[in-house]
Amino acid sequence: QVQLVESGGGLVQPGGSLRLSCAASGFTFSTYAMTWYRQAPGKEREFVAGISSAGGSRNYVDSVKGRFTISRDNAKSTVYLQMNSLKPEDTAVYYCNARKIISRLYEYWGQGTQVTVSS
């Protein structure tokens, strides 16, 4: 059974930090690219950060560059999102996504974790 379980969300003041985790099971984690997305109320889901299967390539949406860092530990089948200097506009539900294309698309989503940045 495939599972992606996010954790680490919560309420934080502007300027604060959070570290999100996404623990994977039921598939070969090390062969999948991993991505964090977020969805704010009334808005479409947007890409936040992505990392290649071996971790050698990372990319970010412009609005989080220099503040967020994506990383992965293939031995633990876990991907992380370190979020620093948080802003109110970072408030959203954060989702992790696993994806690979080999013959066909394989894609899995977590259930999401709420991040609220407010004073």
mmCIF file of C-alpha atoms in Angstrom:
data_model
loop_
_atom_site.group_PDB
_atom_site.id
_atom_site.type_symbol
_atom_site.label_atom_id
_atom_site.label_comp_id
_atom_site.label_asym_id
_atom_site.label_seq_id
_atom_site.Cartn_x
_atom_site.Cartn_y
_atom_site.Cartn_z
ATOM 1 C CA GLN A 1 0.000 0.000 0.000
ATOM 2 C CA VAL A 2 1.467 3.318 -1.108
ATOM 3 C CA GLN A 3 1.559 6.043 1.512
ATOM 4 C CA LEU A 4 2.958 9.550 1.720
ATOM 5 C CA VAL A 5 2.511 11.028 5.179
ATOM 6 C CA GLU A 6 3.350 14.680 5.766
ATOM 7 C CA SER A 7 4.073 16.105 9.196
ATOM 8 C CA GLY A 8 5.610 19.171 10.804
ATOM 9 C CA GLY A 9 3.030 21.784 9.945
ATOM 10 C CA GLY A 10 1.569 24.188 12.447
ATOM 11 C CA LEU A 11 1.174 27.797 13.496
ATOM 12 C CA VAL A 12 4.268 29.981 13.410
ATOM 13 C CA GLN A 13 4.903 33.705 13.667
ATOM 14 C CA PRO A 14 6.238 35.686 10.719
ATOM 15 C CA GLY A 15 9.987 35.260 10.503
ATOM 16 C CA GLY A 16 9.831 31.845 12.119
ATOM 17 C CA SER A 17 10.817 28.424 10.829
ATOM 18 C CA LEU A 18 9.222 25.043 10.280
ATOM 19 C CA ARG A 19 10.524 21.757 8.938
ATOM 20 C CA LEU A 20 8.084 19.596 7.031
ATOM 21 C CA SER A 21 8.645 15.881 6.568
ATOM 22 C CA CYS A 22 7.053 13.448 4.161
ATOM 23 C CA ALA A 23 7.539 9.774 4.952
ATOM 24 C CA ALA A 24 7.009 7.368 2.070
ATOM 25 C CA SER A 25 6.182 3.686 2.039
ATOM 26 C CA GLY A 26 4.906 1.077 -0.373
ATOM 27 C CA PHE A 27 7.089 2.017 -3.336
ATOM 28 C CA THR A 28 10.762 2.381 -4.231
ATOM 29 C CA PHE A 29 11.291 5.896 -2.912
ATOM 30 C CA SER A 30 14.815 6.304 -4.265
ATOM 31 C CA THR A 31 13.616 6.048 -7.868
ATOM 32 C CA TYR A 32 11.092 8.874 -7.615
ATOM 33 C CA ALA A 33 11.488 12.620 -7.962
ATOM 34 C CA MET A 34 9.872 14.335 -5.008
ATOM 35 C CA THR A 35 8.073 17.653 -4.989
ATOM 36 C CA TRP A 36 6.397 19.906 -2.466
ATOM 37 C CA TYR A 37 3.271 21.775 -3.542
ATOM 38 C CA ARG A 38 1.028 24.109 -1.594
ATOM 39 C CA GLN A 39 -2.515 25.351 -1.853
ATOM 40 C CA ALA A 40 -3.755 28.485 -0.156
ATOM 41 C CA PRO A 41 -7.476 29.100 0.430
ATOM 42 C CA GLY A 42 -9.191 30.105 -2.780
ATOM 43 C CA LYS A 43 -6.086 29.508 -4.879
ATOM 44 C CA GLU A 44 -4.822 26.770 -7.136
ATOM 45 C CA ARG A 45 -2.217 24.305 -5.987
ATOM 46 C CA GLU A 46 1.254 25.573 -6.834
ATOM 47 C CA PHE A 47 4.723 24.100 -7.124
ATOM 48 C CA VAL A 48 7.046 25.004 -4.251
ATOM 49 C CA ALA A 49 10.208 22.883 -4.535
ATOM 50 C CA GLY A 50 11.409 19.737 -6.244
ATOM 51 C CA ILE A 51 14.322 17.329 -5.886
ATOM 52 C CA SER A 52 15.548 14.617 -8.202
ATOM 53 C CA SER A 53 15.586 10.955 -7.224
ATOM 54 C CA ALA A 54 19.244 10.967 -6.151
ATOM 55 C CA GLY A 55 19.062 14.460 -4.706
ATOM 56 C CA GLY A 56 21.508 16.023 -7.116
ATOM 57 C CA SER A 57 19.086 18.494 -8.649
ATOM 58 C CA ARG A 58 16.779 20.877 -6.816
ATOM 59 C CA ASN A 59 14.548 23.706 -7.953
ATOM 60 C CA TYR A 60 12.274 26.226 -6.286
ATOM 61 C CA VAL A 61 9.543 28.672 -7.078
ATOM 62 C CA ASP A 62 10.973 32.186 -7.062
ATOM 63 C CA SER A 63 8.956 33.284 -4.033
ATOM 64 C CA VAL A 64 10.736 30.808 -1.710
ATOM 65 C CA LYS A 65 14.278 30.906 -3.097
ATOM 66 C CA GLY A 66 16.775 31.631 -0.358
ATOM 67 C CA ARG A 67 14.235 30.803 2.365
ATOM 68 C CA PHE A 68 13.204 27.176 1.749
ATOM 69 C CA THR A 69 15.419 24.126 1.292
ATOM 70 C CA ILE A 70 14.278 20.753 0.003
ATOM 71 C CA SER A 71 16.252 17.644 0.884
ATOM 72 C CA ARG A 72 15.788 13.899 0.987
ATOM 73 C CA ASP A 73 17.100 10.876 2.819
ATOM 74 C CA ASN A 74 16.646 7.828 0.614
ATOM 75 C CA ALA A 75 17.702 5.499 3.426
ATOM 76 C CA LYS A 76 14.736 6.766 5.448
ATOM 77 C CA SER A 77 12.382 7.190 2.461
ATOM 78 C CA THR A 78 11.710 10.727 3.583
ATOM 79 C CA VAL A 79 11.733 14.137 1.941
ATOM 80 C CA TYR A 80 12.003 17.359 3.896
ATOM 81 C CA LEU A 81 11.196 21.010 3.411
ATOM 82 C CA GLN A 82 13.049 23.394 5.687
ATOM 83 C CA MET A 83 11.181 26.690 5.721
ATOM 84 C CA ASN A 84 12.860 29.766 7.180
ATOM 85 C CA SER A 85 11.875 33.439 7.307
ATOM 86 C CA LEU A 86 8.250 32.464 6.918
ATOM 87 C CA LYS A 87 5.768 35.050 5.682
ATOM 88 C CA PRO A 88 1.984 35.234 5.994
ATOM 89 C CA GLU A 89 1.728 34.519 2.270
ATOM 90 C CA ASP A 90 3.329 31.114 2.895
ATOM 91 C CA THR A 91 0.139 30.069 4.673
ATOM 92 C CA ALA A 92 -1.256 27.026 2.862
ATOM 93 C CA VAL A 93 -1.753 23.303 2.972
ATOM 94 C CA TYR A 94 1.522 21.705 1.906
ATOM 95 C CA TYR A 95 1.489 18.454 -0.045
ATOM 96 C CA CYS A 96 4.261 16.119 -1.056
ATOM 97 C CA ASN A 97 4.251 14.375 -4.390
ATOM 98 C CA ALA A 98 6.198 11.410 -5.729
ATOM 99 C CA ARG A 99 6.543 11.079 -9.485
ATOM 100 C CA LYS A 100 8.356 9.103 -12.115
ATOM 101 C CA ILE A 101 7.801 8.257 -15.732
ATOM 102 C CA ILE A 102 8.905 4.863 -16.950
ATOM 103 C CA SER A 103 6.666 3.450 -19.648
ATOM 104 C CA ARG A 104 3.862 5.343 -17.918
ATOM 105 C CA LEU A 105 3.343 7.949 -15.233
ATOM 106 C CA TYR A 106 3.554 6.809 -11.630
ATOM 107 C CA GLU A 107 2.390 9.526 -9.225
ATOM 108 C CA TYR A 108 1.373 9.634 -5.586
ATOM 109 C CA TRP A 109 0.168 12.392 -3.254
ATOM 110 C CA GLY A 110 0.140 12.875 0.488
ATOM 111 C CA GLN A 111 -2.850 14.131 2.442
ATOM 112 C CA GLY A 112 -1.294 17.518 3.224
ATOM 113 C CA THR A 113 -0.203 19.405 6.315
ATOM 114 C CA GLN A 114 -1.410 22.878 7.276
ATOM 115 C CA VAL A 115 1.099 25.692 7.667
ATOM 116 C CA THR A 116 -0.208 28.946 9.113
ATOM 117 C CA VAL A 117 2.018 31.995 9.421
ATOM 118 C CA SER A 118 0.404 34.604 11.620
ATOM 119 C CA SER A 119 1.132 36.853 14.559
#
